[in-house]
Amino acid sequence: MLSNHLQNGVETAKLIWSRLPNAEDVSDAEPDEDGVLRNDGFGGVESLDYEVIENYAYRQEQARRGKLYVWYYVGVKWFFALLIGIGTGLAAVLINISVENFAGWKYSLTFRIIQSSYVAGFIVYTVINLALVFSSVFIITQFAPAAAGSGIPEIKGYLNGIDTRGILLFRTLIGKISGSIGSVGGGLALGKEGPLVHTGACIASLLGQGGSTKYHLSTRWLQVFKSDRDRRDLVTCGCAAGVAAAFRAPVGGVLFALEEVTSWWRSQLMWRVFFTSAVVAVVVRTAMGWCKSGKCGHFGSGGFIIWDVSDGQEDYSFEELLPMAIIGVIGGLLGALFNQLTLYITYWRRNYLHKKGNRVKIIEACLISVITSVISFGLPLFRKCSACPDSDVTSECPRPPGMYGNYVNFYCTKDNEYNDLATIFFNTQDDAIRNLFSAKTIHEYSAQSLLTFLAMFYSLAVVTFGTAVPAGQFVPGIMIGSTYGRLVGMFVVRLYKKLNIEEGTYALLGAASFLGGSMRMTVSLCVIMVEITNNLKLLPLIMLVLLISKAVGDAFNEGLYEEQARLRGIPLLESRPKNLMRKMTAKEACGNQKVSYFTRVVKVADVANILRTNSHNGFPVVDHTRTGETMVIGLILRSHLLVLLQSKADFQHSPLAVDMRSQSIPIRHSLSDFVKPVSSKGLSINDIHLSPDDLEMYIDLAPFVNPSPYVVPEDMSLTKVYNLFRQLGLRHIFVVPRASRVIGMITRKDLLFEDNEDSGPVELQSTSVRGRQQGGSTRNPEVEHPLLNGLLE
Amino acid sequence: MLSNHLQNGVETAKLIWSRLPNAEDVSDAEPDEDGVLRNDGFGGVESLDYEVIENYAYRQEQARRGKLYVWYYVGVKWFFALLIGIGTGLAAVLINISVENFAGWKYSLTFRIIQSSYVAGFIVYTVINLALVFSSVFIITQFAPAAAGSGIPEIKGYLNGIDTRGILLFRTLIGKISGSIGSVGGGLALGKEGPLVHTGACIASLLGQGGSTKYHLSTRWLQVFKSDRDRRDLVTCGCAAGVAAAFRAPVGGVLFALEEVTSWWRSQLMWRVFFTSAVVAVVVRTAMGWCKSGKCGHFGSGGFIIWDVSDGQEDYSFEELLPMAIIGVIGGLLGALFNQLTLYITYWRRNYLHKKGNRVKIIEACLISVITSVISFGLPLFRKCSACPDSDVTSECPRPPGMYGNYVNFYCTKDNEYNDLATIFFNTQDDAIRNLFSAKTIHEYSAQSLLTFLAMFYSLAVVTFGTAVPAGQFVPGIMIGSTYGRLVGMFVVRLYKKLNIEEGTYALLGAASFLGGSMRMTVSLCVIMVEITNNLKLLPLIMLVLLISKAVGDAFNEGLYEEQARLRGIPLLESRPKNLMRKMTAKEACGNQKVSYFTRVVKVADVANILRTNSHNGFPVVDHTRTGETMVIGLILRSHLLVLLQSKADFQHSPLAVDMRSQSIPIRHSLSDFVKPVSSKGLSINDIHLSPDDLEMYIDLAPFVNPSPYVVPEDMSLTKVYNLFRQLGLRHIFVVPRASRVIGMITRKDLLFEDNEDSGPVELQSTSVRGRQQGGSTRNPEVEHPLLNGLLE
C-alpha cells in the first residue's frame, strides 16, 4: 500500500504534493523535442490556469492570487484580445495602404510614360518592381529569415505543439510587414493574406510575453501570462485576426483558426477569438472609412479584397450544376498539381539552391521579379485590342491601367478599345480579381487571353512559391481559379443561351475550387468565400465545388500546408490516427527506445552525464520503498533539470532526501525561473559549467517533478493512445505495466458535484483535505475502502 | 513480468486480444448510468469506426470489411447527411406552411367578421386558437409526451452522454411536428425554432437506426451504423440542420451544433454538418421559390424568419455605443430574470401541477390559450389609433391585420388610421418581429404600446414556458428583446436628433441582447443574428450587446438550457472543471464508493447476484497469476453481462478458463447482439430468467471485456481526470495505484511514422505483429528492454 511508504521514514514525492492541496502539476509545461519548454496539456481551470512549475514556487504565487487577481487576469486576457485585434487591423491597414500606394504610383507613372515610349515605360516598370522585390528579399535574408513564406505551416505547427525557431520574434513581425509590402507591391505572383495571419500571430505572441525584451519594448505589468497555454490562446486569436483582417471575414477567421490551425479548442476561447476578429473588422472598417475621403493616396476602394458579386447571378438552374461540378474537378486537379509542383521546387530549393547562401536567394527573387515584369508587361502587347462594348456598359471604357475598373486601355490603337489581357495582367491582383469576378461584363475576355493568363500565372505562382519573401497563396489561388472559372462560365454562357448566367459567378466558384483543391480547407474556406463576396446565396454552390475539388485533390496528395509542414520537418499530428496504429499497442510504439530515468536523489554528475548523452526531454523519476520496490514518482523535464543545474541552489552534500514535511524548505526558485523563454533557444547542457565539486553533490528532484503524468497500460491500442495524446495535447505519456488492482472507478456521477444527492465525494473531499493538512500520513486507506480489499483478497 | 503469466498455463485475457492484432476494444460502447448502452470514447479511425463489441465477434466483421465496404460506409454517411438535410428542410417547410396557413386563415376570417361585430370576431378568434392549442396539447399528452418543450436541453444531454427516455422516437417526431403547428398556429407565446432542432435530431436518429422498427418503417440495408458514435454524429448533423432550417442560417447551424450541443468535435464531422446545413438551405430556398407563385395559400414571404434590415442603419457613431450598452444590460437582466422565473414555474409545475395527470396539462394549456387570445385581441381595443404618417411612407397604411406589413387597422374610427399595438400584438409573431425590425418607420409605435406589449408578452412567455406543448424560446426572446430595443431606439432618436438612427436596428440589438442574456450563447447566436438579418455590418454591434448581456446574465444564473437540463436531472458535464476539483485527487473522487469486481471465470449465480444488488454499469475484471497476484484484465459492462446471461450460450460447467489459443472457440455472438437498442430501455436483470442449473454454471468473461480502459494513478489531480473524461468522452476511468516502473515513454515522435527517419517504431511494429501472430507468448520483454531493467534494478 502506498501509505506504507508514507508512514515510514522514507520521504516519497507523494507526500510533497499532498501537503499542498492546491498544487497543480507541471505536466502542462513540458519541453518539446527541440528542447524548448512548451505547455501542451491543459489541466487547469480556464480562468486562472497559469502553470505551476513547482510546488513550492506555487506557494509564492498563492499570495498574489486573490479574487482581485483573477479579475485582473481575466481582464488582461480580454484586453489582449482587444489589442491583438487593433494591432492586426492596423498592420493590415498599413500593408494595404502601402501596397496600394506603391502599386498605384507605379502604374500611373508607367502609364504616363508609355504615352510617349513603351520601352521607357517597360524599363521604369521593371525597375520599380525590381527595387520593391529587392527591398523585400534583402530585409528577409539579412534581418528576418523566419519571415519568408506564408508562415501558416509554422503557426499551425506552433499551435500543434512544435516550435519553429524565430517565427514569433519582433524582427520577424517587422520583416513580415515590410517584406510583404515589397513583394506584393513589386507585383510578384503571391499574396499578402498568409503573411497577415503570421503577422497576427506575431503580434499576439509579443503581447503575450509583454513585449520584446531584446528591443527593450517590454512592460512588466503585462507579463501575467506565464503559461504557454495562455500564449497559445493568444496566438490562436492572432491567427483568426489575421484572416479577419486579410479578408474582412470575422466569422471566417474564427473558423479558420478552429479548422486549420488549432489542434484543440474550447468554447470559451472561441468567444474570445470571435471578439478579436470583430475588433479587426471594426478597425479595418474605420480605417477604410477614413481613407474614403482621399487621405490615403492611391488607396481607393481597393486593397482589401471584398469582391462584391451582389449584382451577379441570384439564381441557378439545374443544368448549371454540371459545369460547376467540372469546375470542382478542374480545381482539384490543378490544386493537387500545384501542391506537387511546389513541393518538388521547394525541396530542390532547400537542398540545392538555398544552401548556397543569401546571395543566391536575393538573385533568385530579383530574377523572378524581372521575369514577372517582362511577362505581365510584354504579353498584353501581343494581344489585339477589342472594341469597347456599346450597350449596357456600367463601367467606363477604356480606363488607364492600375486604376479601379474593367476595360483597360493598353497598347491599343483606337481610343474606344481595351486590352483584355492587360485588364487582368497589367494590374494589381486585387483589381484583376475584381475584374474577373465582375458581373454584367459578359464577353469582356477572350478565351485566348484567359488561357494565356492561366498558363503564365500558374507557372509564375509555382516558381515564386518558396522564394525568400513573405508569400501568401490565397490571392494567387483566387487568381488562377477565377481565370478558369470564368473560362468555364464563358462556355456555359455560349451553351445555355437562355439562362441568366454571370461569368463572374463562375469565376468565384473557380476561385473556391482551386483553393479547395490546394489548401483542402472546407468550412472556413466556404465561409471566407461567402464573406468576401458578401453573398450568402452562393453558399450551396461554393460548397458543391469545394466538396468535389477537395475530394479530387485528396486522391492525389495532402493539402498545401500539410505538405509544406512535412517538408520543413514540422511533425503535425493529424486529427485521425493512422490505420497502422490499430494493430499496435502502446508498448510497441515506444518500442526499443531506451528509458533513461533518475532516482529521486541523484548525483549531479549523473544528471549532467545523462543529459549530455541523450536528447530526451523528459525522464521518469523513481523512488525506492522500504521493501525495496520501486515506485514511479513523476516526470522531470530536461529544461527544468538544466535550470536546476545552472542555479546550483538546490545542490546538497548528502544523498538523503530532504524532509519535505518540515516547513523550513528554503524557496530558492521562483516560478518564473522555469518559464520558457519564448524567443530564445533555451538553455543547453553545454552552456552550463559545473565544477568538479559540483559534480560530487546531490540533488533531490522530488520538488520539481510532475507528480502525475498521464499513464497508459502497456497493451492499450495505439489508436487510443493517439487520441489521448492529441485530444489532451500531451508531450509525454508513460507506458506502465497493467495494474494489479483497481482502487476505484470514476464515472460521470463522480464528477457532478452539485447533482450528486448523497454528496459523498464532496464530503470525502473535505475530510481528506483535512486529513492531508494534518500530515497526510494518518490516513488509513483500509478504512476508506473496506470492501475493496475484501473483494480483492 | 507480464510475460510470466503468459508463459505458464494460466490464460490471461492479455493473450486473448493479443491474438487479434486488429482488435479494438469496447471502451467506446459503455452503458450509461441509466443502463442504456452508450458509446462515448472514440478510439477508432473515423472512416470506419463502428465499434467492436467483442473480440471474436470482430472476426466476423472482418470478412465484410473490405475496401468496398469502407467506401459504402463513407458513402452512406454522406447520403445520410443529405437525407437529414432534405428531411429537416421539408419538415421545416411543412411546419411553416401549415402555421402560416392556419394563422393567415384565422386572421383573415377574424378580420372579416370584425367588420360587422367585434364580439363575434373575438369569439371566433379565441375558439380557433383554442382548437389549435387543444389539438397540440392533446397529441402531446396522449401520444408523444417526450415532444413537449423545446427539446434542446434533452438533445444537449444526449450528445453530452445522457439518454432521456423517448426523445428520439418516431412518435416524438410526429408529435413534435404536429404539436408545433398547433401551438404556434394557435398564437401562444412560443416559437417553432427549438422544436425544429429537436425535429432534425429525431430525423437523424431514425435514419441512423434505419427507420422505426416499431412502425415497420425500417430498411435493412441502411442499418450500417452499429455504433452509438455514428448515431451521435448524425444527431449533431440533425441539430445543425434544425437551426439552419429554423433561421435559414447554415453557418449559424454549424456553430450552434459546435458551441451549444456537442461536447466534443472533429473537423471531419464539421464538414459533414456543414453539408447538411447547406442542403437544408437549398431545400428551404427551393420550397420558398415554389411558394412564391402562390401555391402555398397564405404562406407569403413570411414563415421563415428572415428579417432583412438591409434598408436600415448602415453606420453608427460613437455616441450610440452607450444606448447599445444599455440594451445589453437590460438584456442581461431581463434574460436572467426570465431564466429564474421559468425555473421556478417549471419546478412548481413538475412537482405539483403536472403530477395530477394529463387532464390538468390539457386544461392548463387551454386556459393559457384563452388568456393569450383575450390579451392579444382585447388590449389593442383599448389603444387609441394613430393617424397614418403622411410623408415618406414606403408601405401601405393601413392594412388588415395578419397580412404582411406595418400599420394595421384595428378598431380604428377613421380610414387612414392604424393601431400600433395591434400591429405587433394582433399578428403572427413573424410579422410582428418584421414590423418591430422595420426601418424607415420611425415613430410608428408609441412608448406606451411597446411597454404594454413588453410587460404582457413577457408574462405570457414565462407562463407558457413549460406547458405540455412543443415550445421554442427563440422567437419569444426575439419579440421581447426587439420591443425594449425599439423602445431604447425611440429614446435615442429623440435624444440624438441629427444622427442617422433606425429604431429597427435597435430592435435587432435588443433581440440579440435578450437571447444572449437568456441562452448565453455567443458565437453561434451572433452568426445566427447576422444571417437572419443578412447584414454583416451589424456584427460588431451585435457582439457588443452579446458580450454585455451574457456577462450581466452570468452574474445571476446559468443559461436557460443549462438550468432546464439541471432541473430535469440531465447531468451535463460543463466544459470547465470546478475549482473544487483542483484540491482533489482521483482517489478522493471515487471516494467511499464500493468497487464490485468479477474474477475472470465467474459463477453465473455470482454475476446475477452482483447485478441485482448494485446498479453499477461497469465492473473491473481481475485474474490471478500463478504467483497469486491479481491483475486487472479489463472492464465488463452491465449491458454485456445481461446479454450473456440472457443468451446462456457461453455458460460452461467447468470453472477453468477457456483456452483462447485454440482456434476452436465457437462464435456464439454476433456484433449486433451487443449493439444498444436506441429506442428501448434495454435489458434488465429482472427480465432474465435463470434456472437453478444455470446458476451453478460458470462463465468466462475474458472474451467480452474491454481490455484496456483508461486508467489514472490514484493521486492525479481531479482537474486532470475531468479533462481526460470530458475530452475523450469517457464513461469509466479506473483509478489504479501508482506504477512501480515505466516500460516506455511515448512522445510525439513515436506517433509520427512517416517522418521518423530511423523508422524505428514501424519496424518494431512489424516484428511485433509477427511475434504476436506466432502466439504472443514467445516474446521476451527482457530482450526488448535490456537497458530498462538494468536501470531499474
mmCIF file of N, CA and C in Angstrom, chain A residues 14 25 27 42-43 160 268 278 543 571 576 584-585 588 591 593 595 597 618 630 632 707-708 714-715 719-720 723-724 733-735 738-740 743-746 748 752 765 785 791, chain B residues 2 14 25 27 42-43 160 268 278 314 543 571 576 584 591 593 595 597 618 630 632 707-708 715 719-720 723-724 733-735 738-740 743-746 748 752 764-765 772 791:
data_model
loop_
_atom_site.group_PDB
_atom_site.id
_atom_site.type_symbol
_atom_site.label_atom_id
_atom_site.label_comp_id
_atom_site.label_asym_id
_atom_site.label_seq_id
_atom_site.Cartn_x
_atom_site.Cartn_y
_atom_site.Cartn_z
ATOM 1 N N LYS A 14 5.182 11.606 -3.163
ATOM 2 C CA LYS A 14 3.749 11.649 -2.887
ATOM 3 C C LYS A 14 3.424 12.649 -1.795
ATOM 4 N N ASP A 25 -0.018 20.175 -11.153
ATOM 5 C CA ASP A 25 1.279 19.663 -11.513
ATOM 6 C C ASP A 25 1.759 20.267 -12.823
ATOM 7 N N SER A 27 2.607 18.856 -15.716
ATOM 8 C CA SER A 27 2.564 18.126 -16.977
ATOM 9 C C SER A 27 2.254 19.070 -18.124
ATOM 10 N N PHE A 42 -3.824 20.839 -20.798
ATOM 11 C CA PHE A 42 -4.433 21.954 -20.096
ATOM 12 C C PHE A 42 -5.241 21.389 -18.957
ATOM 13 N N GLY A 43 -4.546 21.221 -17.860
ATOM 14 C CA GLY A 43 -5.219 20.609 -16.734
ATOM 15 C C GLY A 43 -5.952 21.611 -15.880
ATOM 16 N N ASN A 160 0.102 23.243 -32.883
ATOM 17 C CA ASN A 160 0.033 21.790 -32.767
ATOM 18 C C ASN A 160 1.034 21.286 -31.736
ATOM 19 N N GLN A 268 -14.854 28.602 -24.608
ATOM 20 C CA GLN A 268 -14.545 29.913 -24.030
ATOM 21 C C GLN A 268 -13.559 30.659 -24.912
ATOM 22 N N ALA A 278 -13.873 40.475 -34.498
ATOM 23 C CA ALA A 278 -14.797 41.589 -34.668
ATOM 24 C C ALA A 278 -14.086 42.917 -34.492
ATOM 25 N N MET A 543 -20.084 25.347 -51.750
ATOM 26 C CA MET A 543 -19.906 24.086 -51.043
ATOM 27 C C MET A 543 -19.800 22.921 -52.011
ATOM 28 N N PRO A 571 6.445 18.190 -37.456
ATOM 29 C CA PRO A 571 5.632 16.974 -37.332
ATOM 30 C C PRO A 571 4.231 17.270 -36.802
ATOM 31 N N ARG A 576 -6.762 12.380 -37.373
ATOM 32 C CA ARG A 576 -7.135 10.978 -37.213
ATOM 33 C C ARG A 576 -5.889 10.088 -37.181
ATOM 34 N N MET A 584 -1.269 -1.803 -33.322
ATOM 35 C CA MET A 584 -0.134 -1.688 -32.405
ATOM 36 C C MET A 584 -0.596 -1.427 -30.991
ATOM 37 N N THR A 585 0.258 -1.776 -30.055
ATOM 38 C CA THR A 585 -0.012 -1.423 -28.671
ATOM 39 C C THR A 585 0.940 -0.302 -28.259
ATOM 40 N N GLU A 588 4.566 -1.262 -28.075
ATOM 41 C CA GLU A 588 5.266 -1.363 -29.340
ATOM 42 C C GLU A 588 5.637 0.004 -29.890
ATOM 43 N N GLY A 591 8.556 1.073 -28.181
ATOM 44 C CA GLY A 591 9.470 0.121 -28.794
ATOM 45 C C GLY A 591 10.803 -0.043 -28.106
ATOM 46 N N GLN A 593 13.023 1.966 -27.642
ATOM 47 C CA GLN A 593 13.554 3.216 -27.117
ATOM 48 C C GLN A 593 14.027 3.002 -25.671
ATOM 49 N N VAL A 595 14.647 3.859 -21.972
ATOM 50 C CA VAL A 595 14.104 4.782 -20.991
ATOM 51 C C VAL A 595 15.203 5.143 -20.005
ATOM 52 N N TYR A 597 16.197 7.069 -16.740
ATOM 53 C CA TYR A 597 15.417 7.535 -15.597
ATOM 54 C C TYR A 597 16.358 8.084 -14.529
ATOM 55 N N GLY A 618 12.185 14.332 -21.345
ATOM 56 C CA GLY A 618 11.500 14.058 -20.097
ATOM 57 C C GLY A 618 12.030 12.745 -19.550
ATOM 58 N N THR A 630 10.388 -0.465 -6.405
ATOM 59 C CA THR A 630 10.482 0.879 -6.975
ATOM 60 C C THR A 630 9.082 1.424 -7.176
ATOM 61 N N VAL A 632 7.242 4.814 -9.348
ATOM 62 C CA VAL A 632 7.443 5.991 -10.193
ATOM 63 C C VAL A 632 6.838 7.193 -9.491
ATOM 64 N N PRO A 707 4.163 15.278 -10.658
ATOM 65 C CA PRO A 707 3.882 14.040 -9.939
ATOM 66 C C PRO A 707 2.928 13.090 -10.645
ATOM 67 N N SER A 708 2.055 13.597 -11.506
ATOM 68 C CA SER A 708 1.159 12.634 -12.144
ATOM 69 C C SER A 708 1.020 12.875 -13.648
ATOM 70 N N GLU A 714 0.480 -0.969 -20.879
ATOM 71 C CA GLU A 714 1.375 -1.313 -21.986
ATOM 72 C C GLU A 714 0.649 -1.889 -23.189
ATOM 73 N N ASP A 715 -0.496 -2.530 -22.961
ATOM 74 C CA ASP A 715 -1.140 -3.189 -24.090
ATOM 75 C C ASP A 715 -2.345 -2.426 -24.607
ATOM 76 N N THR A 719 -4.160 3.413 -31.169
ATOM 77 C CA THR A 719 -5.188 4.357 -31.603
ATOM 78 C C THR A 719 -5.724 5.135 -30.407
ATOM 79 N N LYS A 720 -5.973 4.397 -29.339
ATOM 80 C CA LYS A 720 -6.471 5.053 -28.139
ATOM 81 C C LYS A 720 -5.422 5.993 -27.551
ATOM 82 N N ASN A 723 -5.304 9.159 -29.589
ATOM 83 C CA ASN A 723 -6.394 10.083 -29.283
ATOM 84 C C ASN A 723 -6.169 10.803 -27.970
ATOM 85 N N LEU A 724 -5.693 10.065 -26.995
ATOM 86 C CA LEU A 724 -5.380 10.668 -25.703
ATOM 87 C C LEU A 724 -4.339 11.761 -25.877
ATOM 88 N N ILE A 733 3.759 10.464 -22.479
ATOM 89 C CA ILE A 733 2.878 9.519 -21.802
ATOM 90 C C ILE A 733 3.764 8.388 -21.293
ATOM 91 N N PHE A 734 3.546 8.015 -20.056
ATOM 92 C CA PHE A 734 4.265 6.869 -19.516
ATOM 93 C C PHE A 734 3.516 5.599 -19.886
ATOM 94 N N VAL A 735 4.241 4.643 -20.381
ATOM 95 C CA VAL A 735 3.669 3.319 -20.601
ATOM 96 C C VAL A 735 4.045 2.472 -19.403
ATOM 97 N N ARG A 738 0.369 -3.298 -16.631
ATOM 98 C CA ARG A 738 -1.031 -3.470 -16.250
ATOM 99 C C ARG A 738 -1.168 -3.424 -14.727
ATOM 100 N N ALA A 739 -2.200 -2.764 -14.258
ATOM 101 C CA ALA A 739 -2.367 -2.581 -12.819
ATOM 102 C C ALA A 739 -2.746 -3.877 -12.142
ATOM 103 N N SER A 740 -2.356 -3.967 -10.907
ATOM 104 C CA SER A 740 -2.673 -5.192 -10.195
ATOM 105 C C SER A 740 -4.054 -5.119 -9.559
ATOM 106 N N ILE A 743 -8.393 0.693 -7.578
ATOM 107 C CA ILE A 743 -8.708 1.338 -6.310
ATOM 108 C C ILE A 743 -10.123 1.886 -6.347
ATOM 109 N N GLY A 744 -10.516 2.356 -7.493
ATOM 110 C CA GLY A 744 -11.861 2.895 -7.594
ATOM 111 C C GLY A 744 -12.188 3.145 -9.048
ATOM 112 N N MET A 745 -13.407 3.534 -9.287
ATOM 113 C CA MET A 745 -13.795 3.790 -10.648
ATOM 114 C C MET A 745 -14.470 5.142 -10.673
ATOM 115 N N ILE A 746 -14.075 5.970 -11.642
ATOM 116 C CA ILE A 746 -14.694 7.290 -11.756
ATOM 117 C C ILE A 746 -15.699 7.242 -12.889
ATOM 118 N N ARG A 748 -19.325 9.404 -14.595
ATOM 119 C CA ARG A 748 -19.893 10.748 -14.732
ATOM 120 C C ARG A 748 -20.408 11.289 -13.408
ATOM 121 N N LEU A 752 -19.931 15.102 -10.995
ATOM 122 C CA LEU A 752 -21.023 16.070 -10.915
ATOM 123 C C LEU A 752 -21.308 16.331 -9.456
ATOM 124 N N GLN A 765 -14.091 14.677 0.216
ATOM 125 C CA GLN A 765 -13.032 15.597 -0.154
ATOM 126 C C GLN A 765 -12.627 16.461 1.019
ATOM 127 N N HIS A 785 -11.570 2.155 2.070
ATOM 128 C CA HIS A 785 -12.046 1.172 1.094
ATOM 129 C C HIS A 785 -12.170 -0.198 1.752
ATOM 130 N N LEU A 791 -12.870 -7.619 -1.350
ATOM 131 C CA LEU A 791 -13.169 -8.229 -2.637
ATOM 132 C C LEU A 791 -11.924 -8.701 -3.351
ATOM 133 N N LEU B 2 4.840 -9.437 -17.008
ATOM 134 C CA LEU B 2 3.587 -9.878 -17.606
ATOM 135 C C LEU B 2 3.767 -11.182 -18.368
ATOM 136 N N LYS B 14 -4.981 -10.987 -21.498
ATOM 137 C CA LYS B 14 -3.960 -10.394 -22.347
ATOM 138 C C LYS B 14 -3.780 -11.165 -23.636
ATOM 139 N N ASP B 25 -10.970 -2.182 -28.777
ATOM 140 C CA ASP B 25 -11.662 -2.611 -27.583
ATOM 141 C C ASP B 25 -12.994 -1.903 -27.441
ATOM 142 N N SER B 27 -14.213 0.071 -25.099
ATOM 143 C CA SER B 27 -14.413 1.203 -24.195
ATOM 144 C C SER B 27 -15.357 2.209 -24.805
ATOM 145 N N PHE B 42 -13.892 7.725 -28.404
ATOM 146 C CA PHE B 42 -13.804 7.413 -29.814
ATOM 147 C C PHE B 42 -12.386 7.009 -30.133
ATOM 148 N N GLY B 43 -12.151 5.744 -29.944
ATOM 149 C CA GLY B 43 -10.806 5.251 -30.137
ATOM 150 C C GLY B 43 -10.517 4.932 -31.577
ATOM 151 N N ASN B 160 -24.162 14.982 -24.875
ATOM 152 C CA ASN B 160 -23.194 15.035 -23.780
ATOM 153 C C ASN B 160 -23.028 13.649 -23.164
ATOM 154 N N GLN B 268 -13.591 16.568 -39.319
ATOM 155 C CA GLN B 268 -14.269 15.816 -40.378
ATOM 156 C C GLN B 268 -15.786 15.904 -40.217
ATOM 157 N N ALA B 278 -26.172 23.132 -45.509
ATOM 158 C CA ALA B 278 -26.315 23.719 -46.832
ATOM 159 C C ALA B 278 -27.456 23.064 -47.595
ATOM 160 N N GLU B 314 -26.755 51.913 -41.707
ATOM 161 C CA GLU B 314 -25.523 51.320 -42.227
ATOM 162 C C GLU B 314 -24.336 51.671 -41.352
ATOM 163 N N MET B 543 -22.194 41.848 -31.381
ATOM 164 C CA MET B 543 -21.222 41.265 -30.476
ATOM 165 C C MET B 543 -21.107 42.070 -29.191
ATOM 166 N N PRO B 571 -27.485 15.391 -16.223
ATOM 167 C CA PRO B 571 -26.201 15.870 -15.685
ATOM 168 C C PRO B 571 -25.209 16.222 -16.795
ATOM 169 N N ARG B 576 -15.652 23.427 -18.298
ATOM 170 C CA ARG B 576 -14.517 23.647 -17.402
ATOM 171 C C ARG B 576 -14.743 22.958 -16.062
ATOM 172 N N MET B 584 -8.695 18.107 -5.223
ATOM 173 C CA MET B 584 -8.991 16.697 -5.006
ATOM 174 C C MET B 584 -8.125 15.809 -5.877
ATOM 175 N N GLY B 591 -13.867 7.991 -4.025
ATOM 176 C CA GLY B 591 -14.204 8.011 -2.620
ATOM 177 C C GLY B 591 -14.596 6.689 -1.990
ATOM 178 N N GLN B 593 -16.936 4.881 -2.600
ATOM 179 C CA GLN B 593 -17.718 4.035 -3.498
ATOM 180 C C GLN B 593 -17.140 2.620 -3.515
ATOM 181 N N VAL B 595 -16.129 -0.808 -5.004
ATOM 182 C CA VAL B 595 -15.807 -1.357 -6.313
ATOM 183 C C VAL B 595 -16.206 -2.829 -6.334
ATOM 184 N N TYR B 597 -16.280 -6.216 -8.350
ATOM 185 C CA TYR B 597 -15.456 -6.706 -9.437
ATOM 186 C C TYR B 597 -15.790 -8.165 -9.721
ATOM 187 N N GLY B 618 -20.375 -0.735 -14.911
ATOM 188 C CA GLY B 618 -19.135 -1.304 -15.401
ATOM 189 C C GLY B 618 -18.425 -1.953 -14.229
ATOM 190 N N THR B 630 -2.910 -10.477 -8.202
ATOM 191 C CA THR B 630 -4.045 -10.171 -9.065
ATOM 192 C C THR B 630 -3.596 -9.231 -10.168
ATOM 193 N N VAL B 632 -5.536 -6.698 -13.221
ATOM 194 C CA VAL B 632 -6.785 -6.226 -13.817
ATOM 195 C C VAL B 632 -6.736 -6.533 -15.307
ATOM 196 N N PRO B 707 -10.368 -4.672 -22.876
ATOM 197 C CA PRO B 707 -9.090 -4.995 -22.224
ATOM 198 C C PRO B 707 -8.303 -3.774 -21.762
ATOM 199 N N SER B 708 -8.504 -2.628 -22.361
ATOM 200 C CA SER B 708 -7.712 -1.508 -21.846
ATOM 201 C C SER B 708 -8.532 -0.242 -21.672
ATOM 202 N N ASP B 715 -3.375 9.370 -7.281
ATOM 203 C CA ASP B 715 -3.168 10.711 -6.739
ATOM 204 C C ASP B 715 -3.134 11.782 -7.824
ATOM 205 N N THR B 719 -8.801 17.639 -11.547
ATOM 206 C CA THR B 719 -8.933 18.516 -12.707
ATOM 207 C C THR B 719 -8.433 17.817 -13.961
ATOM 208 N N LYS B 720 -7.321 17.154 -13.816
ATOM 209 C CA LYS B 720 -6.776 16.424 -14.963
ATOM 210 C C LYS B 720 -7.673 15.272 -15.355
ATOM 211 N N ASN B 723 -10.647 16.573 -17.252
ATOM 212 C CA ASN B 723 -10.348 16.906 -18.645
ATOM 213 C C ASN B 723 -10.229 15.657 -19.495
ATOM 214 N N LEU B 724 -9.590 14.658 -18.947
ATOM 215 C CA LEU B 724 -9.476 13.385 -19.652
ATOM 216 C C LEU B 724 -10.860 12.824 -19.953
ATOM 217 N N ILE B 733 -13.417 5.473 -15.752
ATOM 218 C CA ILE B 733 -11.966 5.513 -15.637
ATOM 219 C C ILE B 733 -11.591 4.675 -14.423
ATOM 220 N N PHE B 734 -10.616 3.837 -14.594
ATOM 221 C CA PHE B 734 -10.116 3.068 -13.455
ATOM 222 C C PHE B 734 -9.093 3.910 -12.709
ATOM 223 N N VAL B 735 -9.231 3.940 -11.421
ATOM 224 C CA VAL B 735 -8.221 4.567 -10.584
ATOM 225 C C VAL B 735 -7.339 3.448 -10.054
ATOM 226 N N ARG B 738 -0.212 3.825 -8.092
ATOM 227 C CA ARG B 738 0.955 4.349 -8.781
ATOM 228 C C ARG B 738 1.796 3.188 -9.347
ATOM 229 N N ALA B 739 2.295 3.392 -10.550
ATOM 230 C CA ALA B 739 3.031 2.308 -11.208
ATOM 231 C C ALA B 739 4.377 2.085 -10.530
ATOM 232 N N SER B 740 4.838 0.856 -10.605
ATOM 233 C CA SER B 740 6.129 0.563 -9.985
ATOM 234 C C SER B 740 7.276 0.852 -10.943
ATOM 235 N N ILE B 743 7.612 1.305 -18.459
ATOM 236 C CA ILE B 743 8.076 0.416 -19.518
ATOM 237 C C ILE B 743 8.627 1.233 -20.680
ATOM 238 N N GLY B 744 8.011 2.326 -20.932
ATOM 239 C CA GLY B 744 8.479 3.169 -22.027
ATOM 240 C C GLY B 744 7.802 4.516 -21.953
ATOM 241 N N MET B 745 8.189 5.388 -22.834
ATOM 242 C CA MET B 745 7.590 6.701 -22.835
ATOM 243 C C MET B 745 7.199 7.007 -24.263
ATOM 244 N N ILE B 746 5.974 7.470 -24.442
ATOM 245 C CA ILE B 746 5.537 7.825 -25.789
ATOM 246 C C ILE B 746 5.610 9.331 -25.935
ATOM 247 N N ARG B 748 5.749 12.648 -29.035
ATOM 248 C CA ARG B 748 5.232 12.980 -30.354
ATOM 249 C C ARG B 748 5.910 12.178 -31.464
ATOM 250 N N LEU B 752 4.585 9.631 -35.000
ATOM 251 C CA LEU B 752 4.744 10.129 -36.370
ATOM 252 C C LEU B 752 5.513 9.108 -37.163
ATOM 253 N N LEU B 764 9.705 -1.995 -35.643
ATOM 254 C CA LEU B 764 9.391 -2.758 -34.454
ATOM 255 C C LEU B 764 7.983 -3.292 -34.536
ATOM 256 N N GLN B 765 7.110 -2.430 -35.036
ATOM 257 C CA GLN B 765 5.712 -2.825 -35.129
ATOM 258 C C GLN B 765 5.570 -4.089 -35.957
ATOM 259 N N ARG B 772 3.476 -11.605 -32.379
ATOM 260 C CA ARG B 772 2.179 -11.888 -31.817
ATOM 261 C C ARG B 772 1.465 -13.003 -32.542
ATOM 262 N N LEU B 791 18.530 -0.401 -15.580
ATOM 263 C CA LEU B 791 18.395 0.878 -14.893
ATOM 264 C C LEU B 791 17.514 0.777 -13.657
#
